Structures are given as structure tokens and as C-alpha cells.
JSON list of C-alpha atoms in Angstrom, two decimals:
[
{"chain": "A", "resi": 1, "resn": "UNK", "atom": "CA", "xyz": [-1.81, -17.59, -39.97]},
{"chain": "A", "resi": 2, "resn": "UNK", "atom": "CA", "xyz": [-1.02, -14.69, -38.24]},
{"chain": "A", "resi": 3, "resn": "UNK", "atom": "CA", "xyz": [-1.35, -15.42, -34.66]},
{"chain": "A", "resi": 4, "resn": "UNK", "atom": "CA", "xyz": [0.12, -18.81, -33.43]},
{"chain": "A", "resi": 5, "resn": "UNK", "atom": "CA", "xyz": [-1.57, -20.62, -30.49]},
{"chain": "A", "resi": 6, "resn": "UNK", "atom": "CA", "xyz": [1.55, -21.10, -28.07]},
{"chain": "A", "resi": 7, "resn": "UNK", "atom": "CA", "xyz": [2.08, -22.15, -24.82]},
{"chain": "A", "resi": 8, "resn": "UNK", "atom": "CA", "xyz": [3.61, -19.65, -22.42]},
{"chain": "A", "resi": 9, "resn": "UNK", "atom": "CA", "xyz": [4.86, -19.40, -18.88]},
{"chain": "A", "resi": 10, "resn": "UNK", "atom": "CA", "xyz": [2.82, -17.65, -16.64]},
{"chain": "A", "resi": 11, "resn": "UNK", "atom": "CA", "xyz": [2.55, -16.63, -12.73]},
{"chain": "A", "resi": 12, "resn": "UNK", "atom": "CA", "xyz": [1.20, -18.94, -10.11]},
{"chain": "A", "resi": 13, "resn": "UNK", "atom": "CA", "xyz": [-1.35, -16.67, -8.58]},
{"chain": "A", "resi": 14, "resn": "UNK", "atom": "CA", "xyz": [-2.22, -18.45, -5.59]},
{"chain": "A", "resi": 15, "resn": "UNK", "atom": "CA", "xyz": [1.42, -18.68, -4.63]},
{"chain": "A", "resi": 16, "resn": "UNK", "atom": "CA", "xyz": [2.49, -14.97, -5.36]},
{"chain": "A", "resi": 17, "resn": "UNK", "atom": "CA", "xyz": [-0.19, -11.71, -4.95]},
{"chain": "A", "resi": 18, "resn": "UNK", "atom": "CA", "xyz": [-0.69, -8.15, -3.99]},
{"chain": "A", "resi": 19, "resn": "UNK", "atom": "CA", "xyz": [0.82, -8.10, -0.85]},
{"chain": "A", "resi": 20, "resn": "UNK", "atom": "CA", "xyz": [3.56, -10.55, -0.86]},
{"chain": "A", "resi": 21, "resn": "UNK", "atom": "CA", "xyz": [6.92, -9.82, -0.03]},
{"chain": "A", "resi": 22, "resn": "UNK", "atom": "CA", "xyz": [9.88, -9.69, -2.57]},
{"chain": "A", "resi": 23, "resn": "UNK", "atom": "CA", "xyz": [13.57, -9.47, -3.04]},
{"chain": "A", "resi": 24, "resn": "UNK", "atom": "CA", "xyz": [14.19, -9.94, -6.86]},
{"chain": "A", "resi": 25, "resn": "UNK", "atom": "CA", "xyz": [17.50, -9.36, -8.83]},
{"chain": "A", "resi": 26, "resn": "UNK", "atom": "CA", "xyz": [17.71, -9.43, -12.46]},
{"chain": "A", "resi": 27, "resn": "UNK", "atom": "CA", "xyz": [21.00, -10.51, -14.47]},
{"chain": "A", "resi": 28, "resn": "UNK", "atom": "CA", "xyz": [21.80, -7.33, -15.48]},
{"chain": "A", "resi": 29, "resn": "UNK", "atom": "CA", "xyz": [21.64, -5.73, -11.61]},
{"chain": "A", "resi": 30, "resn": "UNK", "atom": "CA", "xyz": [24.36, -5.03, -9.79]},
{"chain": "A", "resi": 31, "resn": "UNK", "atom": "CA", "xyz": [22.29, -5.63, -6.27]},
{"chain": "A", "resi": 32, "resn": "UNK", "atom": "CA", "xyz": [18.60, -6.99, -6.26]},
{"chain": "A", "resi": 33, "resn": "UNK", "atom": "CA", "xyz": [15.76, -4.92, -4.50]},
{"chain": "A", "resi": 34, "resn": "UNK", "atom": "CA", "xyz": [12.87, -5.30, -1.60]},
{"chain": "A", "resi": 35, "resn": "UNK", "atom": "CA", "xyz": [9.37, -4.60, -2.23]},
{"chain": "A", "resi": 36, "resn": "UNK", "atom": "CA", "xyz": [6.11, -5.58, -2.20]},
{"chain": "A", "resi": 37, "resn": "UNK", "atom": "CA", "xyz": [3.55, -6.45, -5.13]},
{"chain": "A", "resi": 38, "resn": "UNK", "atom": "CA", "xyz": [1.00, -4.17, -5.57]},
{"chain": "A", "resi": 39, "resn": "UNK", "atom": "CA", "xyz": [-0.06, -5.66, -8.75]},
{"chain": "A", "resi": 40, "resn": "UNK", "atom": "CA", "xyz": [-0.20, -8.87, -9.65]},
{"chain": "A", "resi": 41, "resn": "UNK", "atom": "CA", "xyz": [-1.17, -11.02, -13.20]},
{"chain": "A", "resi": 42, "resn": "UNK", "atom": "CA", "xyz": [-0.27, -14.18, -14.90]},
{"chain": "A", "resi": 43, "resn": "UNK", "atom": "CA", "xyz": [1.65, -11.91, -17.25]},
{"chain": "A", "resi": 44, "resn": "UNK", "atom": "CA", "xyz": [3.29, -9.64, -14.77]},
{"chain": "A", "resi": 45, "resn": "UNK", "atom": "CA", "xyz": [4.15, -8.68, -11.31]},
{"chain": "A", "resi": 46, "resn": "UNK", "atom": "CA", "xyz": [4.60, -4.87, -10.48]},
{"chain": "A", "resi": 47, "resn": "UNK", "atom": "CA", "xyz": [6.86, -4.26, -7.24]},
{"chain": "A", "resi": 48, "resn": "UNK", "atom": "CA", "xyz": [6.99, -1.65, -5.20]},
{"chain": "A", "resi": 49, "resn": "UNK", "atom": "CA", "xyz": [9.88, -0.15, -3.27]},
{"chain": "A", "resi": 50, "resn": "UNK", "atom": "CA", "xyz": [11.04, 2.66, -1.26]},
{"chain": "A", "resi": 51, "resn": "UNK", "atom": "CA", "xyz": [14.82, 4.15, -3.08]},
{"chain": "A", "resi": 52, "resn": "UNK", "atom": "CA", "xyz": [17.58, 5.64, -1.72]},
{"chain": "A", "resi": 53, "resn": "UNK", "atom": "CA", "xyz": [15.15, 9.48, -1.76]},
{"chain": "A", "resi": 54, "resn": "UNK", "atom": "CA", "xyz": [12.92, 8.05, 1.10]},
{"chain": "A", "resi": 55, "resn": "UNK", "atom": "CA", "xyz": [10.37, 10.74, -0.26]},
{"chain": "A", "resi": 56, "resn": "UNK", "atom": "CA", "xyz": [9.02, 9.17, -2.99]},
{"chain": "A", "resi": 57, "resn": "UNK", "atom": "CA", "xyz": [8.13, 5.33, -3.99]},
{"chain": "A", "resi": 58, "resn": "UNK", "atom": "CA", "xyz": [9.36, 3.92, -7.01]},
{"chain": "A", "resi": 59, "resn": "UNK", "atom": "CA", "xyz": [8.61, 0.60, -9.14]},
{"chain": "A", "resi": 60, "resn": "UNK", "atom": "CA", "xyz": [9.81, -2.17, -10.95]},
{"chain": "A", "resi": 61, "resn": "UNK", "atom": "CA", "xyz": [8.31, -4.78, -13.29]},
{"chain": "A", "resi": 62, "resn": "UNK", "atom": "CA", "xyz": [8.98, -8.62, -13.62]},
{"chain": "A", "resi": 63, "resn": "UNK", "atom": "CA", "xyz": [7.52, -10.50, -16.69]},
{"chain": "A", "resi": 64, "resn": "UNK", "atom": "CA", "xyz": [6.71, -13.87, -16.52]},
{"chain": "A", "resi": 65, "resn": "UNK", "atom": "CA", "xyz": [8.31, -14.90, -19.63]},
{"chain": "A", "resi": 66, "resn": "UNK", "atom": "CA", "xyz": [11.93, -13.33, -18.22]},
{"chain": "A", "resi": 67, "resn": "UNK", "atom": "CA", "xyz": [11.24, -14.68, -15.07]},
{"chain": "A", "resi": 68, "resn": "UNK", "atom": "CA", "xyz": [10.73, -18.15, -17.22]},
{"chain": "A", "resi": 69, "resn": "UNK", "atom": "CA", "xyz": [13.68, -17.51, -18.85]},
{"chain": "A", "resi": 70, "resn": "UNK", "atom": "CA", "xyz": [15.83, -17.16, -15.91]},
{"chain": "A", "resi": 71, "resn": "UNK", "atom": "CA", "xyz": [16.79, -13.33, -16.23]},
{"chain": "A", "resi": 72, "resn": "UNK", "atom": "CA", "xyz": [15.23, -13.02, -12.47]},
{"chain": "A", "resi": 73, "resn": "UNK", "atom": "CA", "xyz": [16.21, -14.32, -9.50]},
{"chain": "A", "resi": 74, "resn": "UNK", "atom": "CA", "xyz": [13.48, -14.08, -6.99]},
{"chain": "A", "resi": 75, "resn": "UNK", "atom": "CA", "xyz": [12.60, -14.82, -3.41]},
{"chain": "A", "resi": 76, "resn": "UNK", "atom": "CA", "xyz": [9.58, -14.14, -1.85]},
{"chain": "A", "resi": 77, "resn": "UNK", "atom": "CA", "xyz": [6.83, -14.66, 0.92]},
{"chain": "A", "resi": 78, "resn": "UNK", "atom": "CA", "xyz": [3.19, -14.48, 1.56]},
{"chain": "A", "resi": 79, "resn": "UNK", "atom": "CA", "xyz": [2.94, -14.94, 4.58]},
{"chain": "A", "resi": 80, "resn": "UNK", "atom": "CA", "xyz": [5.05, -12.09, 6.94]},
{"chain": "A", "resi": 81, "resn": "UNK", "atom": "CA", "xyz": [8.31, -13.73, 5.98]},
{"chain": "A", "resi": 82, "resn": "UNK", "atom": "CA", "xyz": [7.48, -17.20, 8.10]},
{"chain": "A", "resi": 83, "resn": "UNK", "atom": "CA", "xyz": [7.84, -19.10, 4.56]},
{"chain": "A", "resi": 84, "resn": "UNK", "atom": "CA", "xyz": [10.64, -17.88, 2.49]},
{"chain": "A", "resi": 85, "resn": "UNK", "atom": "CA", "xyz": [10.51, -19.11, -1.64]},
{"chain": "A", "resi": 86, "resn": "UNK", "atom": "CA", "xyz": [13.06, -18.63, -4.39]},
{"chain": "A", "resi": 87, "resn": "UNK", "atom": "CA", "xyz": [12.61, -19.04, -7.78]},
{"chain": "A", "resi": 88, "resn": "UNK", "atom": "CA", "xyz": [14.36, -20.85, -9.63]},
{"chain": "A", "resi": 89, "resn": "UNK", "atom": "CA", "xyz": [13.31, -23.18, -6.89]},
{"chain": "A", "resi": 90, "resn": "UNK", "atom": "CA", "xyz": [16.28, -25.04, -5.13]},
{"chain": "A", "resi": 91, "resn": "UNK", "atom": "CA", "xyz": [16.78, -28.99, -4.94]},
{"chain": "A", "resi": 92, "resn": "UNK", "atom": "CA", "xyz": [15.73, -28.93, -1.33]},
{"chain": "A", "resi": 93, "resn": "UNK", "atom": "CA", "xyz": [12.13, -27.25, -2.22]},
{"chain": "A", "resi": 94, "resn": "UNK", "atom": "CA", "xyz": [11.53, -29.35, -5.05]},
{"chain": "A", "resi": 95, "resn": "UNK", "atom": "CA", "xyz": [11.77, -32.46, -2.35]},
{"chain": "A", "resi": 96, "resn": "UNK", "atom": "CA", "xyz": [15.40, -33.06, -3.13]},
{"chain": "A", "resi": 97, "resn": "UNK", "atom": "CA", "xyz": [18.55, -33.51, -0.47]},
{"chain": "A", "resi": 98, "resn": "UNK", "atom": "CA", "xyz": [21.52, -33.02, -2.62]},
{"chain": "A", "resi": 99, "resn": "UNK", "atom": "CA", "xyz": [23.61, -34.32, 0.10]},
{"chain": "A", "resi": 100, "resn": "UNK", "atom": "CA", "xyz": [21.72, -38.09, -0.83]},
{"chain": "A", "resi": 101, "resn": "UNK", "atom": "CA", "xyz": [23.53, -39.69, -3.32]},
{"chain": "A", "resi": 102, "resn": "UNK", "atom": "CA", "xyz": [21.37, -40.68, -6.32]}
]
């Protein structure tokens, strides 16, 4: 068969949309970047950001599957920066206290 029916990672898009506020670094960057998503799928989120040239906009693309596969770290917030996420997602906002002992 040519094409295999596989599961794949894919954005939450009632947690992340156009609009939401981003600082992503991926494992090859030096520094990550701010921006905001001005397009958003389960496949892919596009961010926006203002360079060093403050005349001009430029863009940058985060796949789900890399995100998935932990080549992104990723913080962001929907809401005006009152609720600040990460992914991956820390032990304290899965529910965890790491200072508990198990």
C-alpha cells in the first residue's frame, strides 16, 4: 500500500490561534524569537515578528511534528500575557509539585 494510515501529532487549536503571543526557540537557535501567529493549523503555526531592520516584518514556521519531536521550545499566551504556557509543558502545569516527594 502506498499510503499508510498513521497517527500524527498535531496543534491544539483551541489552546494556540491567530493572535496568540509567542516566544519559540528551536535547537538549532542561538536565541529564540517574539511574535505573534498569524496563521494557525493542526499542521503548522506561522509566526510573525518584527527583526533587527524595524522596516520590514519577517516570519518563521513551526511544524507540529518538530514541535512533537522536541526541536521547539515554546511559550506562549492567548490571552495578553495574563496566562503564560510552555511547551514541553513543565511538572507544575501538568498538576505536578516536584518539590513533593513521590
Amino acid at each position: 500500500m502506498l499510503i499508510n494510515d498513521a497517527k500524527k501529532q498535531v496543534f491544539n487549536l483551541e489552546e494556540i490561534g491567530r493572535g496568540a503571543l509567542v516566544y519559540a526557540k528551536h535547537t538549532t537557535w542561538q536565541e529564540g524569537q517574539t511574535g505573534i501567529v498569524t496563521e494557525a493549523s493542526e499542521e503548522l503555526l506561522r509566526i510573525q515578528y518584527l527583526p533587527s531592520v524595524r522596516n520590514v516584518l519577517n516570519h518563521f514556521f513551526i511544524p507540529a511534528d518538530e514541535a512533537a519531536g522536541g526541536e521547539w521550545e515554546i511559550r506562549y499566551s492567548f490571552d495578553g500575557i495574563e496566562t503564560v504556557l510552555a511547551f514541553p509543558e513543565t511538572a507544575e502545569e501538568n498538576g505536578e509539585n516536584p518539590d513533593e516527594p513521590e
